Short mmCIF file of C-alpha atoms in Angstrom, two decimals:
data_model
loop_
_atom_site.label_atom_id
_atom_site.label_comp_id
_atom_site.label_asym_id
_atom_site.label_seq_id
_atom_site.Cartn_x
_atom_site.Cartn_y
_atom_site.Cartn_z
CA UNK A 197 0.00 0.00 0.00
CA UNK A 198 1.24 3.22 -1.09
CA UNK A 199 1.89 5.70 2.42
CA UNK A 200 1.10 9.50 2.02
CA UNK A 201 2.50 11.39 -0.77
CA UNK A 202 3.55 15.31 -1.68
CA UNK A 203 4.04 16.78 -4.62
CA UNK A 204 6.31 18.51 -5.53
CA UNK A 205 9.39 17.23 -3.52
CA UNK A 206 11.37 20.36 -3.73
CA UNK A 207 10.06 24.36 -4.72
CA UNK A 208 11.82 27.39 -5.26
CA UNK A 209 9.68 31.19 -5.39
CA UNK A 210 10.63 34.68 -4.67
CA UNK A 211 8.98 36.71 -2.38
CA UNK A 212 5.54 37.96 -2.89
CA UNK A 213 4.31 34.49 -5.15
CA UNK A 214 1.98 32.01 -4.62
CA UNK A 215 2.47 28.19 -4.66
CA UNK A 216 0.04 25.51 -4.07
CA UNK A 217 1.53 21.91 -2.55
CA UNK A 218 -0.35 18.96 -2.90
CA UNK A 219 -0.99 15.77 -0.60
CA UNK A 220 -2.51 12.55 -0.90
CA UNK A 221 -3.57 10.25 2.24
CA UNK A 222 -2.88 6.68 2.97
CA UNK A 223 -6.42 5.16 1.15
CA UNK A 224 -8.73 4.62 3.92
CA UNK A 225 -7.65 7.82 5.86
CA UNK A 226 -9.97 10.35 5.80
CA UNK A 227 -7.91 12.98 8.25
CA UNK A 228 -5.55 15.31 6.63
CA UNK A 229 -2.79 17.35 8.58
CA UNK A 230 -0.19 20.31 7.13
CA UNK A 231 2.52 21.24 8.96
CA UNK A 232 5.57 23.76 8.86
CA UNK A 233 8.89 22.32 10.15
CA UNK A 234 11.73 24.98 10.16
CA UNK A 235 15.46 23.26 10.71
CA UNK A 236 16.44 22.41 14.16
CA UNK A 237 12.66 22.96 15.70
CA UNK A 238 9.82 20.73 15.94
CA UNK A 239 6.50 20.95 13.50
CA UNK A 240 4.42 23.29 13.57
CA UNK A 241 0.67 22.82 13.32
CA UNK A 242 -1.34 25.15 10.44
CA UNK A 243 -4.50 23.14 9.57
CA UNK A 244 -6.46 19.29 9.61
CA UNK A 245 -9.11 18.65 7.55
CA UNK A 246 -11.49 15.88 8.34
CA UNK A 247 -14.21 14.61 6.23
CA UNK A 248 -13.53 17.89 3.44
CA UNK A 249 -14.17 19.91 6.49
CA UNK A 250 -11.56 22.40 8.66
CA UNK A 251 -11.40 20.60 12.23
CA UNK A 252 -8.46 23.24 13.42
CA UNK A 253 -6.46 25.73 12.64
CA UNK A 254 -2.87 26.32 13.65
CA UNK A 255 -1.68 30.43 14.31
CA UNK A 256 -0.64 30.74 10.97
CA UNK A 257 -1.99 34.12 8.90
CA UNK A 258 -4.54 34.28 6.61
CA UNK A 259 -2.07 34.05 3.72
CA UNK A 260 -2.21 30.32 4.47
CA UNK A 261 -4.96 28.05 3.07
CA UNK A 262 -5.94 24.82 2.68
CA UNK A 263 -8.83 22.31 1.30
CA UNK A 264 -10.02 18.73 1.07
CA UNK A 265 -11.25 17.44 -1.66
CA UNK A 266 -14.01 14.24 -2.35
CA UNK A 267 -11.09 12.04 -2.64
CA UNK A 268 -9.23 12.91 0.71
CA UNK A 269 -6.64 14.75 -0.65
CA UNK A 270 -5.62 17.63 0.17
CA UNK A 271 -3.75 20.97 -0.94
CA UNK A 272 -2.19 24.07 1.12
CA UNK A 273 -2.02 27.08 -0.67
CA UNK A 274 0.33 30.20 0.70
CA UNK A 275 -0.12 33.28 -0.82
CA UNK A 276 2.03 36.67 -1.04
CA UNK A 277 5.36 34.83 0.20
CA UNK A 278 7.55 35.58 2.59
CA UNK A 279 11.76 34.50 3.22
CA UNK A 280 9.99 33.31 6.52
CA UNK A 281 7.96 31.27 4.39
CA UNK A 282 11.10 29.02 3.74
CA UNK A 283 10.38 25.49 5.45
CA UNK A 284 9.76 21.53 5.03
CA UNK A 285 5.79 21.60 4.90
CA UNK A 286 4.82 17.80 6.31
CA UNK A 287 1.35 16.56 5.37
CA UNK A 288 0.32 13.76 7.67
CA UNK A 289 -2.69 11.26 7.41
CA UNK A 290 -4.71 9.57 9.98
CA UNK A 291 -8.14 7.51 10.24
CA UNK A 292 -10.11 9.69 12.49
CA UNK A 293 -8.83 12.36 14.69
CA UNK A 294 -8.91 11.76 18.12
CA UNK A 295 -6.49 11.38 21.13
CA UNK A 296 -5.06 8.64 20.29
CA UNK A 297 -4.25 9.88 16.73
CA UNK A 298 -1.37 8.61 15.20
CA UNK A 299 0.33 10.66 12.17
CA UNK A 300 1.64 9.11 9.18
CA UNK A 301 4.02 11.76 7.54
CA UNK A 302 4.64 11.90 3.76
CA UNK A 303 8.20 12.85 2.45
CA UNK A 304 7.10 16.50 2.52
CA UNK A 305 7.53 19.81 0.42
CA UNK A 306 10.85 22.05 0.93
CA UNK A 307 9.90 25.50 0.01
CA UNK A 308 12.65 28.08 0.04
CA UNK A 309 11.57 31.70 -1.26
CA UNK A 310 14.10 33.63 -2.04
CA UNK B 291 1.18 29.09 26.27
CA UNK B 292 1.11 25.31 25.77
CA UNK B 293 4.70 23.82 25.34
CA UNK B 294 6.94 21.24 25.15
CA UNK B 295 10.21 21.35 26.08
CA UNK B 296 13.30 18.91 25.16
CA UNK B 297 16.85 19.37 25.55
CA UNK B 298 18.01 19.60 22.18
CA UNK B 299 21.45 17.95 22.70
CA UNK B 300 23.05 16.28 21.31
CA UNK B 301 22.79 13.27 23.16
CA UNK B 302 26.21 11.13 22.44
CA UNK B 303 25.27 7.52 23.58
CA UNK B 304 27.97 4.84 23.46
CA UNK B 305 26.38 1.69 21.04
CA UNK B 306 25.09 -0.71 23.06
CA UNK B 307 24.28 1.34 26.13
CA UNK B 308 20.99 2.74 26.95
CA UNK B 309 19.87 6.42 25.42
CA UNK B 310 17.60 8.22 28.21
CA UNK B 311 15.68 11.27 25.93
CA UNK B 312 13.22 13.27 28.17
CA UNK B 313 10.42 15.87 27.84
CA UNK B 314 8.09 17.98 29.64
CA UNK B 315 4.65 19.69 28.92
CA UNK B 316 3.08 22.21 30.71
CA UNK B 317 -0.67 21.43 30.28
CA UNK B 318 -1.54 19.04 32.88
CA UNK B 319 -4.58 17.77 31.38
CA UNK B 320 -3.07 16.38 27.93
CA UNK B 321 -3.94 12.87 27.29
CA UNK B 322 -2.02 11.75 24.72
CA UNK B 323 1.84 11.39 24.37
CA UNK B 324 3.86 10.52 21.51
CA UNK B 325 7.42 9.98 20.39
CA UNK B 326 8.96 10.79 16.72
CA UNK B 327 12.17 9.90 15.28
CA UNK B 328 13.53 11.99 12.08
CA UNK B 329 15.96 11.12 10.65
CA UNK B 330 18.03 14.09 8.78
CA UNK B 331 16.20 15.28 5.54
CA UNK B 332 13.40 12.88 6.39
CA UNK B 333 9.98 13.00 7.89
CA UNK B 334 8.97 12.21 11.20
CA UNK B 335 7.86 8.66 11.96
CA UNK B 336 6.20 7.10 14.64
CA UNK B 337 7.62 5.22 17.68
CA UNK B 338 5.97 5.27 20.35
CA UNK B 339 2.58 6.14 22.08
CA UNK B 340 1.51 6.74 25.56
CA UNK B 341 -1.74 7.23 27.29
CA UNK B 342 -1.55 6.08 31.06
CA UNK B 343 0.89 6.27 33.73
CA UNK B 344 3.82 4.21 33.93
CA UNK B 345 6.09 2.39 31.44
CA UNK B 346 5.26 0.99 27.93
CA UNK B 347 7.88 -1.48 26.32
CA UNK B 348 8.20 -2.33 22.47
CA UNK B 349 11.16 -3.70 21.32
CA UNK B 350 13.90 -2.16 22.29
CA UNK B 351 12.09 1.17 22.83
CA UNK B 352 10.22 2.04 26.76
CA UNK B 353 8.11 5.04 27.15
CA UNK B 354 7.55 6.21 30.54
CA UNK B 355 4.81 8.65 31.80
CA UNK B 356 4.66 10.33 34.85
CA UNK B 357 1.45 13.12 34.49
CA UNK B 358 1.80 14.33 38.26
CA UNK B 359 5.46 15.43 37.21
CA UNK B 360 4.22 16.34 33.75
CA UNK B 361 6.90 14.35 32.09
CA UNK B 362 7.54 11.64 29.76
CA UNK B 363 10.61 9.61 28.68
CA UNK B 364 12.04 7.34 25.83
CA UNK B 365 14.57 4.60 26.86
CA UNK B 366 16.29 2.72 23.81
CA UNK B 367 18.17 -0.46 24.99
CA UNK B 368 21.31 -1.96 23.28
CA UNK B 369 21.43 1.48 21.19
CA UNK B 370 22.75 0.90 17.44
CA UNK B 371 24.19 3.49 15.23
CA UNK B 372 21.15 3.44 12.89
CA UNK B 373 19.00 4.75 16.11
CA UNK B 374 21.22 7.98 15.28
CA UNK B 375 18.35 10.71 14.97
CA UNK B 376 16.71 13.42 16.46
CA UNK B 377 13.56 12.56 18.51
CA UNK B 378 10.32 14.41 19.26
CA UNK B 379 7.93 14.52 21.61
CA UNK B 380 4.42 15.27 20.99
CA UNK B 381 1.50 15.96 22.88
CA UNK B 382 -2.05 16.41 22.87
CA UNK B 383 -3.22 18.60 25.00
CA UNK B 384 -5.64 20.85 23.09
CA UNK B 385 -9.77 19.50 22.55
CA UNK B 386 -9.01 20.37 19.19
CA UNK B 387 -6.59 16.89 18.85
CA UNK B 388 -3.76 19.62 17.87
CA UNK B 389 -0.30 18.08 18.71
CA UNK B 390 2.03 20.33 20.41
CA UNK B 391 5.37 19.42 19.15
CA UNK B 392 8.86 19.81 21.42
CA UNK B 393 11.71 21.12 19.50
CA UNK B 394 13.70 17.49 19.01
CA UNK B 395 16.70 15.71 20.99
CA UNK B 396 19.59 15.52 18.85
CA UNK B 397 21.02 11.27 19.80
CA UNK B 398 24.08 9.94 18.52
CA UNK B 399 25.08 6.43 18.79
CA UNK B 400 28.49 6.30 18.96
CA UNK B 401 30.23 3.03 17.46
#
């Protein structure tokens, strides 16, 4: 079975761009998770999506988006770029949410904006 | 402010001995703990998780849980090199199911 994958691997944008980064769950999971890992700290949490609907949302601005889609898969859209915008961004998938949820990470998306 | 805190090391371990990686969280009603291993350029993957006090064993890997101290621990035993990696903690402590994430223990295994 194929685990969760991102598209596209590596990105490179300047400042003030858009980009759109794509994600596709583990088949049978229907929770989707994006998260922004800058080097040396742990991830940060923007947005899950359960059943094509928002269940939370990280502090991240409004310049960050996301959606699910019939399918389960997901996107993240950032908007208006930033140099701070430069990270790994980690989709992970899960069954259901829950407190016992455990995250299965694809290989994730390194943006750098230049 | 909900946190997590790790030392970040690193953590130089002799192979073969026994790597002690610790964390602490500061909400005292999170249910949920979990431990992460990355290793460099990859994604995090799942270890371990912990829900009730006291010690959980799989493999070679023990999680221990201690809520009244608000801590939680990750013993590897007979430590190899490939166990080289940094290791987070992550916990749920928000109704929301968000994980709060701790910063990462750097652990080398040293042959």
């Amino acid at each position: 079975d194929a685990g969760v994958t991102q598209s596209p691997t590596h990105l490179i944008k300047t400042r003030g761009q858009q980009v759109t980064l794509r994600c596709s769950p583990i088949s049978g999971h229907k929770s989707v998770s994006w998260y922004q890992q800058v080097l040396g700290q742990g991830p940060q949490f923007i947005f899950q999506y359960y059943e094509k609907e928002e269940r939370g949302r990280g502090n991240f601005p409004d310049r960050f988006s996301a959606r699910q889609f019939p399918n389960y898969s997901s996107e993240l859209n950032v908007n208006a770029l930033l140099l701070g915008d430069s990270a790994l961004y980690l989709c992970a998938s899960s069954a259901v949410p829950g407190t016992d949820e455990k995250l299965f990470f694809g290989s994730g998306t390194q943006l750098s904006v230049l | 402010q909900k946190e997590v805190e790790q030392n970040s090391g690193p953590l130089s371990v002799p192979e073969g001995a026994i790597a002690s990686l610790n964390c602490t969280y500061s909400d005292r009603g999170s249910q949920s703990f979990f431990w992460y291993r990355q290793y460099s350029g990859k994604s995090p993957e799942l270890i371990m998780s912990i829900y009730s006090n006291g010690d959980k064993e799989d493999g070679r890997f023990t999680a221990q849980l201690n809520k009244a101290s608000q801590y939680v621990s990750l013993l590897i035993r007979d430590s190899q090199p490939s166990d080289s990696a940094t290791y987070l903690c992550a916990v749920n402590m928000d109704s929301n199911y968000q994980l709060i994430w701790g910063a990462g223990t750097k652990l080398i295994i040293k042959p």
